Coordinates of C-alpha atoms in Angstrom, one line a residue:
X1 CA -0.1 -0.3 0.0
X2 CA 1.5 3.7 -1.1
X3 CA 0.6 5.7 2.1
X4 CA 0.0 9.4 0.1
X5 CA 0.8 12.6 2.6
X6 CA -1.2 15.0 2.9
X7 CA -1.2 18.1 0.3
X8 CA 1.3 20.6 2.4
X9 CA -1.3 24.1 2.7
X10 CA -0.6 27.1 0.7
X11 CA 1.2 29.5 2.6
X12 CA 0.8 33.0 2.9
X13 CA 3.3 35.2 1.3
X14 CA 5.5 36.4 3.9
X15 CA 6.2 40.0 3.2
X16 CA 9.6 41.3 2.0
X17 CA 11.5 43.7 4.2
X18 CA 11.6 45.9 1.2
X19 CA 7.5 45.6 0.9
X20 CA 7.4 46.7 3.7
X21 CA 9.1 50.1 3.8
X22 CA 7.5 50.7 0.9
X23 CA 3.5 49.8 1.8
X24 CA 4.9 52.4 5.4
X25 CA 6.0 54.7 3.3
X26 CA 2.9 54.5 0.7
X27 CA 0.5 54.5 4.2
X28 CA 3.0 57.9 5.3
X29 CA 2.9 60.0 2.4
X30 CA -1.0 59.1 1.1
X31 CA -1.4 60.2 5.2
X32 CA 0.2 63.3 4.7
X33 CA -1.6 64.3 1.9
X34 CA -4.8 63.7 3.6
X35 CA -3.5 66.0 5.8
X36 CA -2.4 68.9 3.5
X37 CA -4.6 69.5 1.4
X38 CA -7.7 69.2 4.4
X39 CA -6.0 72.0 5.7
X40 CA -7.3 75.2 4.9
X41 CA -4.5 78.1 5.6
X42 CA -0.5 76.3 4.6
X43 CA 1.4 78.7 5.9
X44 CA 3.7 78.6 8.8
X45 CA 2.5 77.3 12.0
X46 CA 3.3 74.2 13.4
X47 CA 0.5 72.0 11.7
X48 CA 2.3 73.1 8.4
X49 CA 5.8 72.6 9.6
X50 CA 5.4 69.1 10.7
X51 CA 3.9 68.2 7.7
X52 CA 5.9 70.1 5.2
X53 CA 9.2 68.4 7.8
X54 CA 7.7 65.0 7.2
X55 CA 7.4 64.7 3.3
X56 CA 10.6 66.0 3.2
X57 CA 12.1 63.6 5.4
X58 CA 10.4 60.8 3.4
X59 CA 11.9 62.1 0.1
X60 CA 15.3 62.5 1.2
X61 CA 15.5 58.9 3.0
X62 CA 17.9 56.4 1.9
X63 CA 16.1 53.3 0.1
X64 CA 17.3 51.3 -2.8
X65 CA 15.6 51.9 -6.5
X66 CA 13.7 48.9 -6.1
X67 CA 11.1 50.3 -3.0
X68 CA 11.9 54.0 -5.1
X69 CA 10.1 52.0 -7.9
X70 CA 7.0 50.8 -6.0
X71 CA 6.0 53.9 -4.7
X72 CA 5.5 55.9 -7.2
X73 CA 4.2 53.6 -9.1
X74 CA 1.9 52.9 -6.7
X75 CA -2.0 54.0 -8.1
X76 CA -2.8 55.5 -5.2
X77 CA 1.0 57.8 -5.7
X78 CA -0.1 58.1 -8.8
X79 CA -3.0 59.6 -9.2
X80 CA -2.0 62.5 -5.3
X81 CA 1.3 63.3 -6.9
X82 CA 0.3 66.2 -9.3
X83 CA -2.0 67.3 -5.6
X84 CA 1.0 66.8 -4.0
X85 CA 3.2 68.7 -6.1
X86 CA 0.6 71.8 -6.3
X87 CA 0.3 72.4 -2.4
X88 CA 3.9 71.8 -1.8
X89 CA 4.2 74.6 -3.9
X90 CA 2.2 76.8 -2.1
X91 CA 3.5 76.1 0.9
X92 CA 6.9 76.5 -0.4
X93 CA 5.5 80.2 -1.4
X94 CA 3.9 81.5 2.1
X95 CA 6.5 80.5 3.8
X96 CA 8.8 82.1 1.8
X97 CA 6.9 85.1 2.2
X98 CA 6.6 85.3 6.1
X99 CA 10.0 84.7 5.9
X100 CA 11.0 87.4 3.7
X101 CA 8.6 89.5 6.1
X102 CA 10.4 88.5 9.1
X103 CA 14.5 89.2 7.9
X104 CA 13.1 92.5 7.2
X105 CA 11.1 93.6 10.2
X106 CA 14.3 92.0 12.1
X107 CA 17.0 94.2 10.1
X108 CA 17.0 97.6 11.3
X109 CA 17.6 98.9 7.3
X110 CA 20.6 99.6 5.3
X111 CA 22.1 102.5 7.3
X112 CA 25.7 102.5 5.2
X113 CA 24.1 102.3 1.5
X114 CA 26.4 102.9 -1.1
X115 CA 29.6 102.1 1.5
X116 CA 31.9 99.3 1.7
X117 CA 31.4 97.2 4.0
X118 CA 34.2 94.9 6.3
X119 CA 32.8 91.6 6.5
X120 CA 29.2 92.6 4.2
X121 CA 30.2 88.1 3.4
X122 CA 29.1 87.2 6.3
X123 CA 26.8 89.8 7.5
X124 CA 24.8 88.8 5.3
X125 CA 25.3 85.3 5.6
X126 CA 24.3 86.2 9.6
X127 CA 21.4 87.7 8.6
X128 CA 20.0 84.7 6.5
X129 CA 21.0 82.5 8.8
X130 CA 17.6 83.2 10.7
X131 CA 15.5 80.9 7.9
X132 CA 14.9 77.4 8.6
X133 CA 15.8 76.1 5.9
X134 CA 19.1 78.1 5.1
X135 CA 21.7 76.1 4.8
X136 CA 20.3 74.2 2.6
X137 CA 20.2 76.8 0.2
X138 CA 23.7 77.5 0.6
X139 CA 24.2 73.6 0.2
X140 CA 22.7 74.1 -3.0
X141 CA 24.0 77.0 -4.5
X142 CA 27.5 75.9 -3.8
X143 CA 26.6 72.8 -6.0
X144 CA 25.4 74.6 -8.8
X145 CA 28.8 77.3 -8.8
X146 CA 31.0 74.5 -8.6
X147 CA 29.1 72.8 -11.3
X148 CA 28.9 75.4 -13.2
X149 CA 32.8 75.6 -13.6
X150 CA 32.7 71.7 -14.1
X151 CA 31.6 73.0 -17.8
X152 CA 33.6 75.5 -18.1
X153 CA 30.4 78.3 -17.7
X154 CA 30.4 81.6 -17.7
X155 CA 28.7 83.4 -15.1
X156 CA 29.0 87.4 -15.5
X157 CA 25.2 87.1 -15.8
X158 CA 22.9 85.1 -14.5
X159 CA 18.7 84.9 -14.7
X160 CA 16.8 83.6 -12.4
X161 CA 13.5 82.0 -13.2
X162 CA 11.0 81.2 -10.1
X163 CA 13.4 83.5 -8.2
X164 CA 10.5 84.0 -5.5
X165 CA 10.2 86.2 -2.0
X166 CA 13.1 85.2 -0.8
X167 CA 15.2 85.2 -3.6
X168 CA 18.0 83.0 -1.7
X169 CA 19.9 81.2 -4.3
X170 CA 20.4 84.6 -6.0
X171 CA 21.5 86.2 -3.0
X172 CA 23.9 82.7 -1.7
X173 CA 24.9 82.7 -5.4
X174 CA 26.2 87.0 -4.8
X175 CA 27.1 86.2 -1.7
X176 CA 29.3 83.3 -2.3
X177 CA 31.5 84.4 -5.4
X178 CA 30.9 88.5 -6.1
X179 CA 33.9 88.8 -8.4
X180 CA 32.6 86.2 -11.0
X181 CA 28.6 87.4 -10.8
X182 CA 28.4 91.2 -11.9
X183 CA 24.5 91.0 -13.2
X184 CA 21.3 88.0 -11.6
X185 CA 17.8 88.6 -13.5
X186 CA 15.2 87.0 -11.5
X187 CA 12.1 86.7 -13.1
X188 CA 9.0 86.2 -11.2
X189 CA 5.3 85.9 -12.3
X190 CA 4.7 86.6 -9.0
X191 CA 4.4 91.3 -8.4
X192 CA 4.2 90.7 -4.9
X193 CA 6.8 88.2 -4.4
X194 CA 8.9 91.0 -6.1
X195 CA 8.0 93.4 -4.0
X196 CA 9.2 92.0 -0.6
X197 CA 12.2 89.7 -2.8
X198 CA 13.3 94.1 -4.2
X199 CA 13.4 95.7 -0.7
X200 CA 14.7 92.9 0.7
X201 CA 17.9 92.7 -0.7
X202 CA 17.7 96.1 -1.6
X203 CA 17.1 98.1 1.7
X204 CA 17.9 95.2 4.3
X205 CA 20.2 93.1 3.8
X206 CA 24.0 94.6 5.3
X207 CA 25.7 94.3 1.8
X208 CA 27.7 97.4 0.1
X209 CA 24.7 99.2 -3.1
X210 CA 27.2 98.0 -5.5
X211 CA 26.6 94.6 -4.7
X212 CA 23.1 94.7 -3.9
X213 CA 21.7 96.3 -7.6
X214 CA 23.3 93.7 -9.1
X215 CA 19.6 91.6 -8.3
X216 CA 17.2 92.8 -10.8
X217 CA 14.4 92.2 -10.4
X218 CA 11.0 91.7 -13.6
X219 CA 7.4 90.5 -13.2
X220 CA 7.5 88.0 -15.8
X221 CA 6.7 85.0 -17.0
X222 CA 9.1 83.0 -18.6
X223 CA 8.4 83.1 -21.6
X224 CA 8.2 87.3 -21.8
X225 CA 11.6 88.4 -20.5
X226 CA 13.2 89.2 -24.0
X227 CA 17.0 89.1 -21.9
X228 CA 17.8 85.3 -22.8
X229 CA 20.2 86.8 -25.0
X230 CA 22.3 88.7 -22.6
X231 CA 22.8 85.8 -20.4
X232 CA 25.6 83.4 -19.8
X233 CA 23.6 81.1 -17.5
X234 CA 19.6 81.0 -17.1
X235 CA 18.7 78.9 -14.1
X236 CA 15.3 77.0 -14.1
X237 CA 13.5 76.9 -10.5
X238 CA 12.4 73.0 -9.9
X239 CA 8.6 74.3 -9.8
X240 CA 8.2 76.7 -12.7
X241 CA 6.1 75.7 -15.7
X242 CA 5.1 77.7 -19.3
X243 CA 1.1 79.3 -18.3
X244 CA -0.2 75.8 -19.5
X245 CA 1.4 74.1 -17.2
X246 CA 4.6 72.6 -19.4
X247 CA 8.1 72.1 -19.0
X248 CA 9.0 71.3 -22.0
X249 CA 7.8 74.0 -23.9
X250 CA 9.3 76.2 -21.6
X251 CA 12.6 74.9 -22.0
X252 CA 12.6 75.5 -25.8
X253 CA 11.6 79.3 -25.4
X254 CA 14.1 79.9 -23.6
X255 CA 17.0 77.8 -25.2
X256 CA 15.3 79.4 -28.5
X257 CA 17.0 82.8 -27.4
X258 CA 19.7 82.7 -25.8
X259 CA 23.2 82.8 -27.2
X260 CA 25.6 80.0 -28.6
X261 CA 28.0 78.2 -26.0
X262 CA 26.0 79.9 -22.9
X263 CA 24.4 77.8 -20.3
X264 CA 21.2 76.0 -19.0
X265 CA 21.2 74.9 -15.5
X266 CA 17.4 72.9 -14.4
X267 CA 16.5 72.4 -11.3
X268 CA 14.9 69.0 -11.3
X269 CA 14.3 65.4 -8.1
X270 CA 15.4 62.1 -8.4
X271 CA 14.1 59.0 -6.8
X272 CA 11.7 60.2 -4.1
X273 CA 12.0 63.7 -4.5
X274 CA 10.1 63.2 -7.4
X275 CA 7.6 63.4 -4.7
X276 CA 8.2 66.6 -5.0
X277 CA 9.5 68.7 -7.3
X278 CA 9.1 66.7 -11.8
X279 CA 11.4 64.8 -12.8
X280 CA 13.2 66.6 -16.4
X281 CA 14.9 63.1 -17.8
X282 CA 17.6 63.6 -19.4
X283 CA 15.8 61.8 -22.9
X284 CA 13.5 64.3 -22.6
X285 CA 15.5 67.1 -24.2
X286 CA 17.0 64.6 -27.3
X287 CA 12.8 65.2 -28.4
X288 CA 12.9 66.4 -32.3
X289 CA 12.4 70.5 -31.2
X290 CA 15.3 70.4 -28.6
X291 CA 17.3 68.2 -31.3
X292 CA 20.7 70.2 -33.1
X293 CA 19.6 73.9 -29.7
X294 CA 20.9 71.3 -26.7
X295 CA 23.5 69.7 -25.6
X296 CA 23.8 67.6 -21.8
X297 CA 26.7 68.8 -19.9
X298 CA 26.2 67.3 -17.4
X299 CA 23.8 65.3 -14.9
X300 CA 24.1 66.1 -10.7
X301 CA 22.0 63.6 -8.5
X302 CA 22.6 64.6 -4.7
X303 CA 22.4 61.6 -2.3
X304 CA 22.3 63.8 1.0
X305 CA 19.8 66.7 3.1
X306 CA 19.8 68.3 -0.7
X307 CA 16.5 68.3 -2.5
X308 CA 17.3 69.2 -6.1
X309 CA 18.8 67.4 -8.8
X310 CA 20.8 69.9 -10.8
X311 CA 21.1 69.2 -15.0
X312 CA 23.5 71.8 -16.5
X313 CA 22.5 71.9 -21.1
X314 CA 24.6 73.7 -22.9
X315 CA 23.2 76.5 -25.9
X316 CA 24.1 74.8 -29.2

């Protein structure tokens, strides 16, 4: 007689640690998104600060590509990503307006306007360091400048699109490299943002007028600004889109107006940082309409607290 062993009961797969990590991230991102959506005012407060801080912490977590893929390809995350980025954009603008006003209120004004101020670079740094995320801007400006030096870019005249009410990227570039940068045109559609930025940089930061006057402000959408042909480098902010919500159209419009051998620095995002900002893949720059117009010369993906990736393309 042949004895048959009973068939084993079907086993429930044990989730791997990566699967559990991915599911936990998806749940946490969904929770933060629901809470931000339910918040009537995204201005800085204990509540909104905690939510945005946690979201940034999640986005820079050191997780492997398998987990990143599982999170970003999850259908709920893909559905909420545009809304989440929009909420982040609104929150970031309100945060900058709040801190631009706060920095001005903390300043006594520039009593020495027009005169050389000994140690002005340190003085400006001390003023700006009151802003909670100042270190991130300082590190990003340093990374971007050295990336431009690596591709032998000229940086005498610079434009920054999407400068906002607290133009710390421009401030830091000029503070760190006054010997190299002699003009920065800051372009933003928000007239209130430009008013705050102009007042802060021209009347409240402790640097000489001959330095602060290198910063110029234009209230305009990116396509209407008409000085790209004068620029050595154009910075394209991570949140900037054209009036139809398209980034590639905007890149094409800017590039066509730039002079040969000038550079376009595009802020992008990789990994879970794409929860906050759009990812501009180099392959997108090889579309027929950009072919023969731009060439990719450098791509940098930070793996520490800096959120933005950097793509540098050269105008052919």
